[in-house]
Structures are given as C-alpha cells and as structure tokens.
CSV table of C-alpha atoms in Angstrom, one decimal:
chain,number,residue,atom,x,y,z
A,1,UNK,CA,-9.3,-9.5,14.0
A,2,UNK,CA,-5.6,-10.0,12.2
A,3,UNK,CA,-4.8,-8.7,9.2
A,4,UNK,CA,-5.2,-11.5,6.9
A,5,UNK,CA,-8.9,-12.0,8.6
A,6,UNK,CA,-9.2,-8.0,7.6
A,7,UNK,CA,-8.0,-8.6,3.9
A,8,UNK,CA,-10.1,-11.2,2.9
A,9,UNK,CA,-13.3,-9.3,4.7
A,10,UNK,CA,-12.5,-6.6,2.6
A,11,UNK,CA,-12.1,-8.6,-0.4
A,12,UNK,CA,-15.5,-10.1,0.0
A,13,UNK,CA,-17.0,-6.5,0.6
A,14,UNK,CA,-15.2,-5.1,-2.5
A,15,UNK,CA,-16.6,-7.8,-5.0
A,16,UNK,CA,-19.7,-6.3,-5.1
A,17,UNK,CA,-18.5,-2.9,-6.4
A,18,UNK,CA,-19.1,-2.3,-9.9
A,19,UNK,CA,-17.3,1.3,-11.2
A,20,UNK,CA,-17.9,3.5,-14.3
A,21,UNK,CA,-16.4,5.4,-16.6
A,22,UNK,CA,-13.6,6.5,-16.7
A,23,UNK,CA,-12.8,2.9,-15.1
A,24,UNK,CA,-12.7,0.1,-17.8
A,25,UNK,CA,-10.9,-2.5,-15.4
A,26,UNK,CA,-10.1,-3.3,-12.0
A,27,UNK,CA,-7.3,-5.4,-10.3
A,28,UNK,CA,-7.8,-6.8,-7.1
A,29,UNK,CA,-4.1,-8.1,-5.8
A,30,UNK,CA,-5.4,-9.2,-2.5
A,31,UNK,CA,-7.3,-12.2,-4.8
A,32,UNK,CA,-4.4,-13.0,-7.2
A,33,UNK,CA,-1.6,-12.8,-5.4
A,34,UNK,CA,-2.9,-13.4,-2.1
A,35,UNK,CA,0.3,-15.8,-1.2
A,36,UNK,CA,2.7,-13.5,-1.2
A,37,UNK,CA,0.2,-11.2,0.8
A,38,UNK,CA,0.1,-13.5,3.1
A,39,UNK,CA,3.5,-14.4,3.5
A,40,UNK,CA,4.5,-10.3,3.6
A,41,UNK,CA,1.8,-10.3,6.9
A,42,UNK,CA,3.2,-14.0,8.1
A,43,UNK,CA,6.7,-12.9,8.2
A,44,UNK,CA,5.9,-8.7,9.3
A,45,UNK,CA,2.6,-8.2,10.4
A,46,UNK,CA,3.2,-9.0,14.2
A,47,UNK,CA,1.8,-6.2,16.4
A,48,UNK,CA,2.3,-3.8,18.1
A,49,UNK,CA,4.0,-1.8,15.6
A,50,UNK,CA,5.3,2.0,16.5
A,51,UNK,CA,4.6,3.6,12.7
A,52,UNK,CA,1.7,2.4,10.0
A,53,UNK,CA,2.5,4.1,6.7
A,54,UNK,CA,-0.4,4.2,4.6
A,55,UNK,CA,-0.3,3.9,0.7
A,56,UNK,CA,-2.8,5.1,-1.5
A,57,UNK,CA,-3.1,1.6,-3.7
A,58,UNK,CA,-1.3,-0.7,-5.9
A,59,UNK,CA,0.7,0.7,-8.9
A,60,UNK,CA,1.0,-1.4,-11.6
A,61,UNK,CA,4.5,-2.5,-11.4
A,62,UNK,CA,4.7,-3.2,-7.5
A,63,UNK,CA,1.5,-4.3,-5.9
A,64,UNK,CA,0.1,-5.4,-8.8
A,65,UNK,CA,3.0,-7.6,-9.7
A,66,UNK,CA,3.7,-9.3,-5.8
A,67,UNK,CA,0.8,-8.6,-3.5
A,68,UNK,CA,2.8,-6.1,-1.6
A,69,UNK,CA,2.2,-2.4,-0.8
A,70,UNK,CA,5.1,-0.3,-2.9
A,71,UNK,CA,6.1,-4.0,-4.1
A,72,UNK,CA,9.0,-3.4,-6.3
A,73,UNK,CA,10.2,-6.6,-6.9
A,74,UNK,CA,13.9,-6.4,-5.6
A,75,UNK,CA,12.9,-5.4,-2.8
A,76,UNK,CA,10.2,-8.1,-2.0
A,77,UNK,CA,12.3,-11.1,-3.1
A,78,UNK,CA,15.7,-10.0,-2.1
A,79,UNK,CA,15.3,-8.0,0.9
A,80,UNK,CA,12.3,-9.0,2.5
A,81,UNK,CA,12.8,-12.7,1.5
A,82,UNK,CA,9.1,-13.0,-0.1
A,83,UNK,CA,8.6,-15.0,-3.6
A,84,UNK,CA,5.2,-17.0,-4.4
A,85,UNK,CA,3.1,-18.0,-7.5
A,86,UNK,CA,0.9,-14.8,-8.8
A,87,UNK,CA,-2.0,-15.7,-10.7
A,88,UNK,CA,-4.6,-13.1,-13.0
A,89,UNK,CA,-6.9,-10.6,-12.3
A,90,UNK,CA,-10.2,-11.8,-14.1
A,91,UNK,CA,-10.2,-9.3,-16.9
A,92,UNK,CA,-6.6,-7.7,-18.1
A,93,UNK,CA,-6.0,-4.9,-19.8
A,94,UNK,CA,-3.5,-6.0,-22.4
A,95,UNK,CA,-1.0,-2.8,-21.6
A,96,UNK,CA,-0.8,-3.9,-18.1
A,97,UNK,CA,0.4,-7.6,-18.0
A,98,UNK,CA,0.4,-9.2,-14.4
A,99,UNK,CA,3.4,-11.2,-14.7
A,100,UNK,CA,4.2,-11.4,-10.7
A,101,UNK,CA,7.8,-12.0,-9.9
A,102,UNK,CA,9.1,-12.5,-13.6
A,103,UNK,CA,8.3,-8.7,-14.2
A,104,UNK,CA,11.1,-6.7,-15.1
A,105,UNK,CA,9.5,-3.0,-14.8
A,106,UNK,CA,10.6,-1.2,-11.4
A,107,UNK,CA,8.5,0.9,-9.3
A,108,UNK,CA,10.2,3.9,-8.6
A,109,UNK,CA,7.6,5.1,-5.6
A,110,UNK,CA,8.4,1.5,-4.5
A,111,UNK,CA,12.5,2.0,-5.2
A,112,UNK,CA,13.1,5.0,-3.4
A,113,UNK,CA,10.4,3.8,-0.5
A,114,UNK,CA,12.0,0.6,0.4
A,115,UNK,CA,15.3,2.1,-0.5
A,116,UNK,CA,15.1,4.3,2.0
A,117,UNK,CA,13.9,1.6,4.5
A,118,UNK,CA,17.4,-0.6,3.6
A,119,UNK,CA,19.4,2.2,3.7
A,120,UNK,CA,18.7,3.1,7.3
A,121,UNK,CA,17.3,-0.2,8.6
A,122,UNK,CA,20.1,-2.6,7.4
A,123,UNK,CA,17.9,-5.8,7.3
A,124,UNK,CA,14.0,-5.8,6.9
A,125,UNK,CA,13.2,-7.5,10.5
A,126,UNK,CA,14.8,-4.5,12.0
A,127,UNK,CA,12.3,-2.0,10.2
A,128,UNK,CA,9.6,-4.1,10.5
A,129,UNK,CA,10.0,-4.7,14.2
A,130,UNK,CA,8.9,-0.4,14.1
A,131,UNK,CA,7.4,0.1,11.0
A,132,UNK,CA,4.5,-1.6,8.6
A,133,UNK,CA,3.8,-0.4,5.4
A,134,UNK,CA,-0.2,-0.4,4.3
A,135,UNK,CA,-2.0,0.5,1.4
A,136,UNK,CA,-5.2,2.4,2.0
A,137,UNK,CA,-7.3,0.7,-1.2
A,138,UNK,CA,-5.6,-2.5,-2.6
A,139,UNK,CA,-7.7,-1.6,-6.1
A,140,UNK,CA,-5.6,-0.9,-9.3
A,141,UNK,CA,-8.0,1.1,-11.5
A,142,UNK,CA,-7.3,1.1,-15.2
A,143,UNK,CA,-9.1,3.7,-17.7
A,144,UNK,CA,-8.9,4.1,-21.2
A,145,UNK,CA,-5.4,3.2,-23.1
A,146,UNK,CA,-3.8,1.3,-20.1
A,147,UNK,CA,-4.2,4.5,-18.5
A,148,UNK,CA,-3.0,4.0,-14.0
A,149,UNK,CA,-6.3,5.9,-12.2
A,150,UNK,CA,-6.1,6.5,-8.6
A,151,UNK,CA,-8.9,6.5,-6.2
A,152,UNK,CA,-9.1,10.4,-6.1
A,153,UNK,CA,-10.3,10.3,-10.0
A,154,UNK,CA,-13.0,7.6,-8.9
A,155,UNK,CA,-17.1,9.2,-9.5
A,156,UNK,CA,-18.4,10.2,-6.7
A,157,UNK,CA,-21.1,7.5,-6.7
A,158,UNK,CA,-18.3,5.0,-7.2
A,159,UNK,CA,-16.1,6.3,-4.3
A,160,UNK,CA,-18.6,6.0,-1.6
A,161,UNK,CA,-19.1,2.5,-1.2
A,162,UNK,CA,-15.1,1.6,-1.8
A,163,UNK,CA,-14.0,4.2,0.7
A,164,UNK,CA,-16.1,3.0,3.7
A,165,UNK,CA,-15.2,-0.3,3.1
A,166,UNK,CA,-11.2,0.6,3.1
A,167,UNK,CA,-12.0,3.4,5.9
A,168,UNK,CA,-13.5,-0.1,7.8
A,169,UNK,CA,-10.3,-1.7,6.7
A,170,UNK,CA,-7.7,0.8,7.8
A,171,UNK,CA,-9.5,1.2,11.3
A,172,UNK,CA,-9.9,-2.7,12.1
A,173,UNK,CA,-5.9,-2.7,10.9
A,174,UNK,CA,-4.9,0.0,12.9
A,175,UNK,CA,-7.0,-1.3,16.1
A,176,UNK,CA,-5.1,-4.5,15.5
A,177,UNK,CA,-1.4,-3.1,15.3
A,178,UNK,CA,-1.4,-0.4,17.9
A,179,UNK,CA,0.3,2.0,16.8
A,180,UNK,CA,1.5,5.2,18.0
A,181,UNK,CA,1.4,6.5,14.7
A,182,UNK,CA,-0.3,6.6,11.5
A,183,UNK,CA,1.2,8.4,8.6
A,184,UNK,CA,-0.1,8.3,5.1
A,185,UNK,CA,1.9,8.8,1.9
A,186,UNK,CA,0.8,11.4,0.2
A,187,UNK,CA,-2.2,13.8,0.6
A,188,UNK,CA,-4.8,11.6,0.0
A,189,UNK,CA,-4.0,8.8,2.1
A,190,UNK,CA,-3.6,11.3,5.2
A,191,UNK,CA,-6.5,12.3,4.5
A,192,UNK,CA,-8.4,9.2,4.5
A,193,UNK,CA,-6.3,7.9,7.3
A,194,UNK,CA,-7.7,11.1,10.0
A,195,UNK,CA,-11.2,9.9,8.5
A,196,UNK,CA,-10.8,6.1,9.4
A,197,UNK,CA,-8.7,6.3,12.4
A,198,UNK,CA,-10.7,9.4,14.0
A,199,UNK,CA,-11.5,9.2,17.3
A,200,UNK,CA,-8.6,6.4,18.1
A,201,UNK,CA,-5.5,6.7,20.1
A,202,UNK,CA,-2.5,7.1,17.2
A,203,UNK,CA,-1.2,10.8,15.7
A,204,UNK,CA,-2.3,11.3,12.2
A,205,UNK,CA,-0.1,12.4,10.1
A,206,UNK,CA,1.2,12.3,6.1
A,207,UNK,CA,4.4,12.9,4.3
A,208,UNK,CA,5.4,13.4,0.8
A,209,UNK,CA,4.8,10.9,-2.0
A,210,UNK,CA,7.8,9.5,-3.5
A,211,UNK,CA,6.0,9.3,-7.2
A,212,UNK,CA,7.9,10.6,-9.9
A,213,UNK,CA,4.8,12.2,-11.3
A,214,UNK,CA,5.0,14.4,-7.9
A,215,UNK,CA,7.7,17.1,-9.0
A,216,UNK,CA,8.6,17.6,-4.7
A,217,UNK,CA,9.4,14.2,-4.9
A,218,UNK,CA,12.1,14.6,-7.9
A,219,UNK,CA,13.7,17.1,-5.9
A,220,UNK,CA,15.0,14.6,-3.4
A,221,UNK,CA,12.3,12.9,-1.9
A,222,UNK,CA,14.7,11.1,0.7
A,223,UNK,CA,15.8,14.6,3.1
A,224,UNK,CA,12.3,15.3,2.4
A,225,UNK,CA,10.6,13.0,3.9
A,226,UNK,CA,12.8,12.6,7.3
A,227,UNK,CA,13.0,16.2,7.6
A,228,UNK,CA,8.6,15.4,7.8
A,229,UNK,CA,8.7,12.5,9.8
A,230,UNK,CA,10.9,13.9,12.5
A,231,UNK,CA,8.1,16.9,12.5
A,232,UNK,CA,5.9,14.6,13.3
A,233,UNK,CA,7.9,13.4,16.4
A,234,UNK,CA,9.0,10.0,14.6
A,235,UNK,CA,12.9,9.6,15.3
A,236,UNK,CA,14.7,6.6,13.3
C-alpha cells in the first residue's frame, strides 16, 4: 500500500470521528491541501528509506498552511521545491486562518527542523534519499480562543478511535518504507511509534522536540538532538 493509498484510507476512517470539549474545531490537511501532500510523497516518498521521523501533528503555521509535516513555508517552497493551491478546512476558527503558501507566520519547530536537515544535507534529495519526515496524526485540534491542542489533551473516549486509526497508519507506512529506524519527535510520538510499529523489524526510538514551548529545546535543540540520534546508532 503507498503512502498516498495510506493517506486517503486514513482520511476516510478519520471523517467519522466527532471530538468534544475542549475541541471546538478540527483541521484535516490531508483533505485541503492534499496537492502539495501529494507532491511532498511524489517527489520524497520513494522507499526504502534508512530513518522515519515521526511528528506528533500539524501546527498551525506549517502543516496546516502546506500539507507538509513541520511545513514551514520556506522550507517547502524553496528548498524542497513544493508549491500548490491550498483550499479550507470546512469550519475555521477565525484566529487560525489557512492561508496556504501566502502565510507569512513561521513555524519555529518547522525552522529549526528543516534547518537542521539543510544545514547538514546541502540539497533536499540528498536527505530524503535517508530520511522521511511523518506526522503521527495529520489532525490540528483547536479549543477555545484559537487555542493549538495536541492529541495528548484529547478525552479519552475521543483518543481511542483516532489513535488506532493513526497507529494503523504509521504501521502500513512503516511496512511500506522499510526502515531501519523509526524515531519520533518528542515523547509522545515515541511513544505511539513502539505501539504501532511493535513487533516489526525497525529500532524505536525518540528525540527532543524542537517546540519553543519545550524549554530543552530553547537551550539548543540542534547539539541536542545529534548528540540523541547518534545514541541511537544513527550517524549523518
């Protein structure tokens, strides 16, 4: 099954899902900006791949904006070469505009993330031809006020249904790449990641979000993260 065959199964599974309080809406980039989705898997998505780094979901000023995981829009256009029409999510919340590639708001987990990738990778065919960057849930939850919620805040009741669907996901993704690791950004995607990939032949493994809410991150997330990577055997 390839990955755009995965994305619009999980789509379809995911328009089902209704979510409570404190969720008051629920952008699905995988619908509304499918097209650059689809050009981001057309032009990097070739297996096998030797890394998968795993996301949590979109943040309002990458994926939500261009359909790519940590999309910060520089970085999609210029670098990876990616530009196509983004349309709506069916309800918006008015403090979180989708205005696709015109959006002038940068992502800084998306900044220091594909920074990092140009900085030691030159040109993005050269990471990609290693690496592929995924995001565990490809749901932007909004709560009261504009308010960014990520899946970990999510009702119990409401969390069930998405996570096996994403754990389904993430496994049929993985399966399809091959590769010899899978590493998720930040606690929770590791997490789920050693859940949906049990029993299959990649290493698990996580390393530090670059969010600027996470204060480790401020401190230099950079030396961080390659200091955690090459502890998990992953040489550049």
């Amino acid at each position: 099954m390839t990955p755009d065959r995965i994305a619009a199964d999980l789509v379809l599974e995911l328009r089902g899902l209704r979510f409570g309080p404190p969720v008051t809406h629920v952008y699905n980039p995988l619908e509304y900006a499918r097209e650059p989705y689809r050009q981001y898997l057309r032009l990097y998505g070739r297996r096998p791949k030797a890394v998968v780094l795993v996301g949590m979901n979109p943040g309002p000023w990458g994926m939500a904006q261009t359909g790519v995981p940590f999309g910060e829009i520089s970085a999609v256009r210029d670098w990876m070469g990616i530009e196509a029409p983004v349309g709506q999510p069916q309800r918006l919340h008015p403090k979180r505009p989708v205005l696709g590639f015109a959006c002038s708001r940068r992502e800084v987990s998306g900044q220091r993330l594909w920074g990092w990738a140009q900085k030691n990778f030159s040109k993005a065919e050269v990471f990609f031809k290693r690496f592929f960057v995924a995001n565990y849930c490809p749901l932007m939850f909004i709560g009261n006020g504009g308010i960014n919620l990520t899946p970990d805040k999510l009702k119990a009741a409401d969390a069930r249904p998405l996570f096996a669907a994403c754990d389904r996901a993430l496994r049929r993704t993985i399966v399809y790449l091959k590769p010899e690791h899978v590493v998720g950004i930040g606690q929770f995607a590791a997490d789920r990641a050693r859940i949906a990939v049990e029993s299959l032949p990649p290493k698990v493994g996580g390393i530090t979000h670059p969010s600027p809410a996470n204060p480790k991150a401020n401190r230099g997330w950079e030396p961080i993260m390659m200091h955690e990577l090459k502890a998990l055997g992953i040489r550049l």
